[in-house]
CSV table of C-alpha atoms and ligand atoms in Angstrom, one decimal:
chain,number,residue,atom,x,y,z
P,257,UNK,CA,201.6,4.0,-46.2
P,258,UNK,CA,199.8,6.0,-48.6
P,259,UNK,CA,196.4,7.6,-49.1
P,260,UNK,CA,195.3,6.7,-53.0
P,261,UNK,CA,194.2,9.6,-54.9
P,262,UNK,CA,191.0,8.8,-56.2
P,263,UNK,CA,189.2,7.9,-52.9
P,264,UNK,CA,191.5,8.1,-49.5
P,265,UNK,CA,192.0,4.6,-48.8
P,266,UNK,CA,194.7,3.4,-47.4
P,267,UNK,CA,197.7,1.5,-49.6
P,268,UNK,CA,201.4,0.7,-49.3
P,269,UNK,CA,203.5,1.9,-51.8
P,270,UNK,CA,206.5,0.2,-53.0
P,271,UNK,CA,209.9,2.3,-53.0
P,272,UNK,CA,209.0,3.9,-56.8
P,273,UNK,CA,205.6,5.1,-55.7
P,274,UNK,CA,207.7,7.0,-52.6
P,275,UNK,CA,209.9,8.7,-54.9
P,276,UNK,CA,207.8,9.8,-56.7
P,277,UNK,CA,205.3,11.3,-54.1
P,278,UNK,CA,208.3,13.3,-52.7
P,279,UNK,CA,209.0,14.8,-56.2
P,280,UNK,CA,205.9,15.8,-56.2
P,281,UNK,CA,205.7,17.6,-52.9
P,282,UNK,CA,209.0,19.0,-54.4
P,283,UNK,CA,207.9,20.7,-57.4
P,284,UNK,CA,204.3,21.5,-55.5
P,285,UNK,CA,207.2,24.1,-53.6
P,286,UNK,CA,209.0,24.9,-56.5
P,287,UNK,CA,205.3,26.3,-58.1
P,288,UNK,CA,204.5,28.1,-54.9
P,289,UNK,CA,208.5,29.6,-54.8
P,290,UNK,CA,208.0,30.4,-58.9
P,291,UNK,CA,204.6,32.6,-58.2
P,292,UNK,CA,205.7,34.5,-55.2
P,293,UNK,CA,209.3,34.7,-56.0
P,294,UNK,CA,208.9,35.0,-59.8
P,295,UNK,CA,210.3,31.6,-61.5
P,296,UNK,CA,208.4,31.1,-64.1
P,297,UNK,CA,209.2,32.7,-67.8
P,298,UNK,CA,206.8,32.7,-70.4
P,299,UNK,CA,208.1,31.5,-73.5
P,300,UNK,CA,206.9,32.8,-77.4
P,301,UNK,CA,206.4,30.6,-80.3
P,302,UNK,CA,204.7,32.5,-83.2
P,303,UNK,CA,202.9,31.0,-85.8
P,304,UNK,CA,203.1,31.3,-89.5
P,305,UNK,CA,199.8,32.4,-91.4
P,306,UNK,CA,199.5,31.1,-94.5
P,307,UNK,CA,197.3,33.6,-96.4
P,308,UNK,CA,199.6,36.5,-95.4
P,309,UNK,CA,202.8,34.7,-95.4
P,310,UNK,CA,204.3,36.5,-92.1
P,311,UNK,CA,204.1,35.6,-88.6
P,312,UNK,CA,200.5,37.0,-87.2
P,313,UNK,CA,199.8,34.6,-83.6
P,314,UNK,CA,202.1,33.5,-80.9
P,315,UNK,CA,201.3,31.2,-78.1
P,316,UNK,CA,202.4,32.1,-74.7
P,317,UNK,CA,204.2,28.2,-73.7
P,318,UNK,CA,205.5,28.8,-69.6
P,319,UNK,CA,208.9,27.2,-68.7
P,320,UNK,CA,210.8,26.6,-65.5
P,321,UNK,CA,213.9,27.3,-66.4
P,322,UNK,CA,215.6,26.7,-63.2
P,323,UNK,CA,214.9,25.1,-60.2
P,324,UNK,CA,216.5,23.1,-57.2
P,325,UNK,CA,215.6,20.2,-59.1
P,326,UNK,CA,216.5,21.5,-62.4
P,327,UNK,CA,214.3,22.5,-65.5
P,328,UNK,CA,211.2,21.8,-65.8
P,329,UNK,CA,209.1,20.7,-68.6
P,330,UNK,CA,204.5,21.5,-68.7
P,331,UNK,CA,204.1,18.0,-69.3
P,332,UNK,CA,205.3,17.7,-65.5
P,333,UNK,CA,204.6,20.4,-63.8
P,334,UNK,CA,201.4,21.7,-65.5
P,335,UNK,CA,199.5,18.0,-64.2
P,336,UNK,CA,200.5,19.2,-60.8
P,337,UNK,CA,199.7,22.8,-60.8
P,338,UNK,CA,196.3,21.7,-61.5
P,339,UNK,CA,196.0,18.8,-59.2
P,340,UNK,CA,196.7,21.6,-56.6
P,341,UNK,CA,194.7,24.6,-57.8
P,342,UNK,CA,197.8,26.7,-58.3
P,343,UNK,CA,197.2,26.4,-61.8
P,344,UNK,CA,194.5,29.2,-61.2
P,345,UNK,CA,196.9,31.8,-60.1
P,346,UNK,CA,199.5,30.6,-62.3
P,347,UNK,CA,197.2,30.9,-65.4
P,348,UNK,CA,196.7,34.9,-64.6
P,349,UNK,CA,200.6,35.6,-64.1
P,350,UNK,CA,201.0,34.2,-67.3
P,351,UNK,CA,197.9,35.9,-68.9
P,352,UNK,CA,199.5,39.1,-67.0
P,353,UNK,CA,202.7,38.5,-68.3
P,354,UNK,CA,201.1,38.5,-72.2
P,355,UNK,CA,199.5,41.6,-72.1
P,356,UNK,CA,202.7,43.0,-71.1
P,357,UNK,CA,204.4,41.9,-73.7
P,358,UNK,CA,201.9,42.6,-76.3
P,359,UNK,CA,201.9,46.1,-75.0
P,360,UNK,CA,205.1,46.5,-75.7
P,361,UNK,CA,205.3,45.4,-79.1
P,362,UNK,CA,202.4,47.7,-80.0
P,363,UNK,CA,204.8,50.5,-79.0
P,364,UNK,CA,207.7,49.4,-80.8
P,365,UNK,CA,205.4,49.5,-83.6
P,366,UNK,CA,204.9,45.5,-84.4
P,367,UNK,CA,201.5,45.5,-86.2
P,368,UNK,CA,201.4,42.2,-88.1
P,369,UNK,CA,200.5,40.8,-85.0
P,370,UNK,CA,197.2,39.9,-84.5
P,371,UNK,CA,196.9,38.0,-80.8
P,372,UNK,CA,199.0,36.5,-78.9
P,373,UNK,CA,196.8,33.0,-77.2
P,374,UNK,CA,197.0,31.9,-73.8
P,375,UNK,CA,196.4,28.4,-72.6
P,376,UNK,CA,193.7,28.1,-70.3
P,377,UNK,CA,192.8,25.2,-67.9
P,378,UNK,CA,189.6,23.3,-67.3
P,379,UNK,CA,190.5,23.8,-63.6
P,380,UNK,CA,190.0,27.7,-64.1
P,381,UNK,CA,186.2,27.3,-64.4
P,382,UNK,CA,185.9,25.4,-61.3
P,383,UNK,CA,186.7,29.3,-60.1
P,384,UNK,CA,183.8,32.3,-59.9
P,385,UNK,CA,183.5,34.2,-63.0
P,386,UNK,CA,186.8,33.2,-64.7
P,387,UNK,CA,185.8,35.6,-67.5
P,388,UNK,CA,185.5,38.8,-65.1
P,389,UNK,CA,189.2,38.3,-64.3
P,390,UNK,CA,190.3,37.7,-67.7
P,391,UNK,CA,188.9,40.9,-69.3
P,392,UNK,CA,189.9,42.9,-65.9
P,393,UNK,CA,194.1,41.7,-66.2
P,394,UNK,CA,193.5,42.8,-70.3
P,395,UNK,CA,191.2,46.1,-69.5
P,396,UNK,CA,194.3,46.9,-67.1
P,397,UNK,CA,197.0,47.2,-69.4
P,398,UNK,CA,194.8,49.2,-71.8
P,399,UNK,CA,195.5,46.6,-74.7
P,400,UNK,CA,192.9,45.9,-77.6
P,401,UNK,CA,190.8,42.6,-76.6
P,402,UNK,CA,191.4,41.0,-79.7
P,403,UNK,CA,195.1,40.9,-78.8
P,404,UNK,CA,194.5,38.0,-76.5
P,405,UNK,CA,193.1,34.7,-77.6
P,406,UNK,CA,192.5,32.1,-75.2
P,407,UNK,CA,192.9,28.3,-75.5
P,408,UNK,CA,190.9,25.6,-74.3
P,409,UNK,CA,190.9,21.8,-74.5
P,410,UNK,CA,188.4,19.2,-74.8
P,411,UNK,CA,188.2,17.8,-71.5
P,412,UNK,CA,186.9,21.6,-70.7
P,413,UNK,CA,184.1,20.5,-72.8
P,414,UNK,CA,183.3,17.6,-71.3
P,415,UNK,CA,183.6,18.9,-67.6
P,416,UNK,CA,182.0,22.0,-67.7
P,417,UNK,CA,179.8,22.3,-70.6
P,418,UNK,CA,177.8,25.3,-69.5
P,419,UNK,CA,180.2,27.6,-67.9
P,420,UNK,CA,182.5,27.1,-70.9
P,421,UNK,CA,179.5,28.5,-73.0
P,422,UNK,CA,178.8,31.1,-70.8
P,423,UNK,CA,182.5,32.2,-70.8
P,424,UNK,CA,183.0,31.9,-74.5
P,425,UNK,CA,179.9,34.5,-74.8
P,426,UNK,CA,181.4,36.5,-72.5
P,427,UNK,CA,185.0,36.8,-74.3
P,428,UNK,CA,183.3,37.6,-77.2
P,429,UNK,CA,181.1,40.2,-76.0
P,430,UNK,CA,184.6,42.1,-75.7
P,431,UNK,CA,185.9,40.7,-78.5
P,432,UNK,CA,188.6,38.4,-77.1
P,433,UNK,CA,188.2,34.6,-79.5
P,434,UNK,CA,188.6,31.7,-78.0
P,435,UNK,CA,190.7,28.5,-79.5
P,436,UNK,CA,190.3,24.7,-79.3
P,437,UNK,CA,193.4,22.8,-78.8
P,438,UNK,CA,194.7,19.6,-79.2
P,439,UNK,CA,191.9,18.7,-81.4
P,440,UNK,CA,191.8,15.6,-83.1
P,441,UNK,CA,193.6,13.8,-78.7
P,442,UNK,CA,189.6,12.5,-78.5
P,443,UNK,CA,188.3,13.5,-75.4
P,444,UNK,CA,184.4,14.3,-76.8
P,445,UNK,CA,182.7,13.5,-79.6
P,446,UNK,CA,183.0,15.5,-83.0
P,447,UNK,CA,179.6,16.8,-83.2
P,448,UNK,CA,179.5,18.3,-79.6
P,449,UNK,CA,183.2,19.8,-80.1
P,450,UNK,CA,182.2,21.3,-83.7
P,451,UNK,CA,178.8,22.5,-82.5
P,452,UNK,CA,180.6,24.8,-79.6
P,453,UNK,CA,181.0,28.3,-80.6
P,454,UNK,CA,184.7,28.5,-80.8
P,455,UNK,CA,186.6,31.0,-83.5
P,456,UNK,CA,189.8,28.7,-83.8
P,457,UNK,CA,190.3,25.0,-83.9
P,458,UNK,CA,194.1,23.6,-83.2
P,459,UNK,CA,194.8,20.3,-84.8
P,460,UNK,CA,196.8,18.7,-82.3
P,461,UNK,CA,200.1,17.3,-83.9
P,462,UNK,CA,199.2,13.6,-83.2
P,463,UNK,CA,196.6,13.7,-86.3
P,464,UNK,CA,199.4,15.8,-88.3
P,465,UNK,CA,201.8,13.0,-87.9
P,466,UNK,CA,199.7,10.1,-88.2
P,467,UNK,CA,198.6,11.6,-91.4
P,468,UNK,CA,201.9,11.5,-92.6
P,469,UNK,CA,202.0,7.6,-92.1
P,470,UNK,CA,198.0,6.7,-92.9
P,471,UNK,CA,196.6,7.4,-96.1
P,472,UNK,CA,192.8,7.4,-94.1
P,473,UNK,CA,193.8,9.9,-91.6
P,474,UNK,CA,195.3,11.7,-94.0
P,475,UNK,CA,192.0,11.8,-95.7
P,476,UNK,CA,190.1,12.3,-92.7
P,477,UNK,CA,192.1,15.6,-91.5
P,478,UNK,CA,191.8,17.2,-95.0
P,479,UNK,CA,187.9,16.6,-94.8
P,480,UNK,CA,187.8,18.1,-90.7
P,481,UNK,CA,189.5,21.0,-92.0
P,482,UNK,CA,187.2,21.7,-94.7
P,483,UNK,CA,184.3,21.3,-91.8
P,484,UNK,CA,185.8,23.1,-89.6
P,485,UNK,CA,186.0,26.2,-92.3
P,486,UNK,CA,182.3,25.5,-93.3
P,487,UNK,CA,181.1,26.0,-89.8
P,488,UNK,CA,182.7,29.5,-90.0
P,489,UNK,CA,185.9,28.7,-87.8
P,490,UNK,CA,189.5,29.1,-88.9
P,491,UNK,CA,192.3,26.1,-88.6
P,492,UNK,CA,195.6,26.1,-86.9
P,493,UNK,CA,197.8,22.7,-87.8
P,494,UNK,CA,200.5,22.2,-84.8
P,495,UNK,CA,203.4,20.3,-84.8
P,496,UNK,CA,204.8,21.0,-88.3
P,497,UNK,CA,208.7,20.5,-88.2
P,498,UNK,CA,209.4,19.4,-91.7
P,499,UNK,CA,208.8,20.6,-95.3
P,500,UNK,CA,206.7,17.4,-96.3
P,501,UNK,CA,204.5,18.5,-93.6
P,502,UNK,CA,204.1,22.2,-94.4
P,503,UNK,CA,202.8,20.9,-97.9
P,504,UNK,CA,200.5,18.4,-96.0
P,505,UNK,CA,198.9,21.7,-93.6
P,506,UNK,CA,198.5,23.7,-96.6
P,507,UNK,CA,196.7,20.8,-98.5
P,508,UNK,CA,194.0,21.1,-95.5
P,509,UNK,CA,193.9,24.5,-96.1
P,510,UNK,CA,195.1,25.4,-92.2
P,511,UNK,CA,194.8,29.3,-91.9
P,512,UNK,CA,197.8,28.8,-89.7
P,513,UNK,CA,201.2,26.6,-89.0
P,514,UNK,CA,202.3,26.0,-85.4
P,515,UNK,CA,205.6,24.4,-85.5
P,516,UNK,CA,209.3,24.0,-84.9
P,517,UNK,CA,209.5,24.3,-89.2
P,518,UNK,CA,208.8,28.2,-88.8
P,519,UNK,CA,209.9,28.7,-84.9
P,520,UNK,CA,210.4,27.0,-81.7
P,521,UNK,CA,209.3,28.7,-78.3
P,522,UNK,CA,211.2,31.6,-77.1
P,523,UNK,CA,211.6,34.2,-74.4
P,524,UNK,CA,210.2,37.5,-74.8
P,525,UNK,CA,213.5,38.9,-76.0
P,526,UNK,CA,214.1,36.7,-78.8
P,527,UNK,CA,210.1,36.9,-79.6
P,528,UNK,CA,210.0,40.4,-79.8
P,529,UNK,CA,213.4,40.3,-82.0
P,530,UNK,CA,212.0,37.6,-84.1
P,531,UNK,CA,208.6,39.2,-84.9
P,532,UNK,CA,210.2,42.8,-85.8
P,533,UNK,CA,212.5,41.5,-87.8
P,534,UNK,CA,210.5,39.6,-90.0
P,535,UNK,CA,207.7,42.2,-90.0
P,536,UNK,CA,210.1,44.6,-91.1
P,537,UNK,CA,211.1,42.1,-94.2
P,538,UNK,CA,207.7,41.7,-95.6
Y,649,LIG,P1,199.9,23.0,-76.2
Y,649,LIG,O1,199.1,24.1,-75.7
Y,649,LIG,O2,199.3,22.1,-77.3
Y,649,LIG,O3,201.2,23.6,-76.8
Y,649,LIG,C1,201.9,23.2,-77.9
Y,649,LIG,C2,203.1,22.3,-77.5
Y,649,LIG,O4,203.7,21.7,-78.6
Y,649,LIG,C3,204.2,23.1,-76.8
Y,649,LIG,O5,204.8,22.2,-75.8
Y,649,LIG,C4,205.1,23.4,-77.9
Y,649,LIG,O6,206.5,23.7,-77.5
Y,649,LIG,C5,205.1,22.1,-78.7
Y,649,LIG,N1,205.4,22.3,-80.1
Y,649,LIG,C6,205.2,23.3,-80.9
Y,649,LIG,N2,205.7,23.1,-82.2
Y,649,LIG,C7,206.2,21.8,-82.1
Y,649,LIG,C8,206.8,20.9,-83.1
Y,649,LIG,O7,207.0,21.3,-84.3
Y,649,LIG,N3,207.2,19.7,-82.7
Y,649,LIG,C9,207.0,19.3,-81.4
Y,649,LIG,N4,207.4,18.1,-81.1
Y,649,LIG,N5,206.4,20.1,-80.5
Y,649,LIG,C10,206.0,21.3,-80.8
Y,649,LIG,P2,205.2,22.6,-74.4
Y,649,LIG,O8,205.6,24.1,-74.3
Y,649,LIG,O9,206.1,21.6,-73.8
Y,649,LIG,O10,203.8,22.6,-73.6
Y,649,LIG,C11,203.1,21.4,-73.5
Y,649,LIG,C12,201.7,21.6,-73.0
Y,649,LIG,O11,201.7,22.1,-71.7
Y,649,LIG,C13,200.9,22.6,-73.9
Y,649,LIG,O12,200.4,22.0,-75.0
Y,649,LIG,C14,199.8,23.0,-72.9
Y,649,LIG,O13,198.8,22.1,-72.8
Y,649,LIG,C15,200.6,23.0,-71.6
Y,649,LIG,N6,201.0,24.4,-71.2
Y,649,LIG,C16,202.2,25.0,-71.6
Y,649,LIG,N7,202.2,26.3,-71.1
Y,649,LIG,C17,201.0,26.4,-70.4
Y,649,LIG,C18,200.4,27.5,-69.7
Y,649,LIG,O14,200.9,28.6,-69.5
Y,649,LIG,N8,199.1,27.2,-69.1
Y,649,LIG,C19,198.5,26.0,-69.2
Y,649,LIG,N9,197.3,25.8,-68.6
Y,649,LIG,N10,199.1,25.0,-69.9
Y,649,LIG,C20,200.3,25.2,-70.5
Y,650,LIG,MG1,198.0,25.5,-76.5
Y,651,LIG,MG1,198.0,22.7,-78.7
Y,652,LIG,MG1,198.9,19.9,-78.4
């Protein structure tokens, strides 16, 4: 016996459903072990600018390396974490983490770099002043704002219209810009998503790779980008792995290219050893 998610009632669930109700209770205790015992790593993937030809953002992309139950993988545990809230803690360790890290690469002298972006979750503006805590974790590592961008989706938009406004305002009062992911995955409609007063938009790789295989979405990305630039906002093209693909993003114009092409996620080390070395080079 089982209470459905949606609205309590009572259901029997088959032996599938079981399992996988106790993996979740599993990795709802891995999450809770990860904050207060310190599991989690936050992971580095920088992205290629295509007007200065060097690596100038990074996103901050969390992993589990290990667990009792093995890696684990956002697309899991990321659902979950916000099902239960602990995505709102979760959220500032990581956001903690990044300021760290960009702290450190300021002293080593890294200065291409111009923010590192944090994914943030709809769930964090179901919180008091989200924005408060955000410039407080930055303030208290004595970082530039403009160092940290955050990312939202869609589905904030359509949630929690207002209080995303009101936030965005408030991040750029200090200077911190604010990114729309996974652009292009549908959630809203395009005038109510190009109307908000975001400073990035990230074409999510599901248009990048259809548009490999459809003339008309080709077509239709090229002409969003253009909008997107008219409207005063830059473009970041995600999910780039091949060279065909490059040549596509730079045909749109993309500012930036996310992608597994120029370099996959990696631990702070390795990021701050990548991004030196390259910055020395160029
Ligand atoms: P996202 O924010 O859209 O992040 C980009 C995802 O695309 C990452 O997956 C990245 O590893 C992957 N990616 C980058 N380049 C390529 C490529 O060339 N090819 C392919 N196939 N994939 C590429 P990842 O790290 O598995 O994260 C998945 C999603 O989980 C993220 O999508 C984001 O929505 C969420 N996520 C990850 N870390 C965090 C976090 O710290 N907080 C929150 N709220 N969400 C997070
Ligand atoms: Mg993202
Ligand atoms: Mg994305
Ligand atoms: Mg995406």
């Amino acid at each position: 016996v089982a209470k459905d998610g949606k609205n309590g009632n009572i259901c029997y669930c088959g032996p599938g459903m079981l399992d996988h109700v106790k993996r979740r209770f599993k990795v709802i205790d891995v999450l809770k072990d990860a904050l207060t015992q310190g599991g989690f790593q936050v992971y580095y993937q920088p992205i290629w600018s295509v007007e200065k030809q060097c690596f100038t953002l990074a996103e901050s992309l969390l992993r589990l390396p290990s667990t009792p139950l093995g890696p684990l993988y956002p697309s899991e545990f990321i659902p979950i974490a916000e099902e239960t809230g602990l995505i709102v803690d979760i959220t500032y360790y990581v956001l903690d983490t990044v300021c760290r890290f960009v702290h450190d690469l300021l002293e080593s002298g890294v200065t291409m770099l111009e923010s590192v972006t944090v994914n943030f979750s709809g769930v964090q503006f179901s919180q008091h002043n989200p924005a408060e805590k955000v410039i407080s974790i930055i303030e208290s590592h004595g970082i530039p704002y403009r160092m940290i961008k955050i990312e939202i989706t869609e589905s904030v938009l359509a949630e929690s219209r207002q209080e995303l406004e009101e936030f965005i305002d408030l991040m750029h009062a200090k200077g911190v810009e604010v990114s729309l992911d996974d652009f292009g995955t549908g959630y809203c409609n395009l005038v109510s998503v190009l109307s908000m007063d975001v400073d990035v938009i990230k074409l999510d790789k599901s248009l990048l790779w259809a548009a490999q295989k459809d003339q008309k979405t080709a077509i239709m990305m090229k002409s969003l980008s253009r909008s997107v630039h008219e409207l005063g906002m830059r473009v970041v093209s995600e999910g780039v792995e091949t060279d065909e693909q490059r040549a596509f993003a730079e045909e749109c114009c993309c500012d930036w290219i996310q992608g597994y092409y120029y370099a996959k996620p990696m631990p702070g080390k390795d990021a701050k050893r990548f991004l030196t070395e390259r910055i020395e080079k160029s």
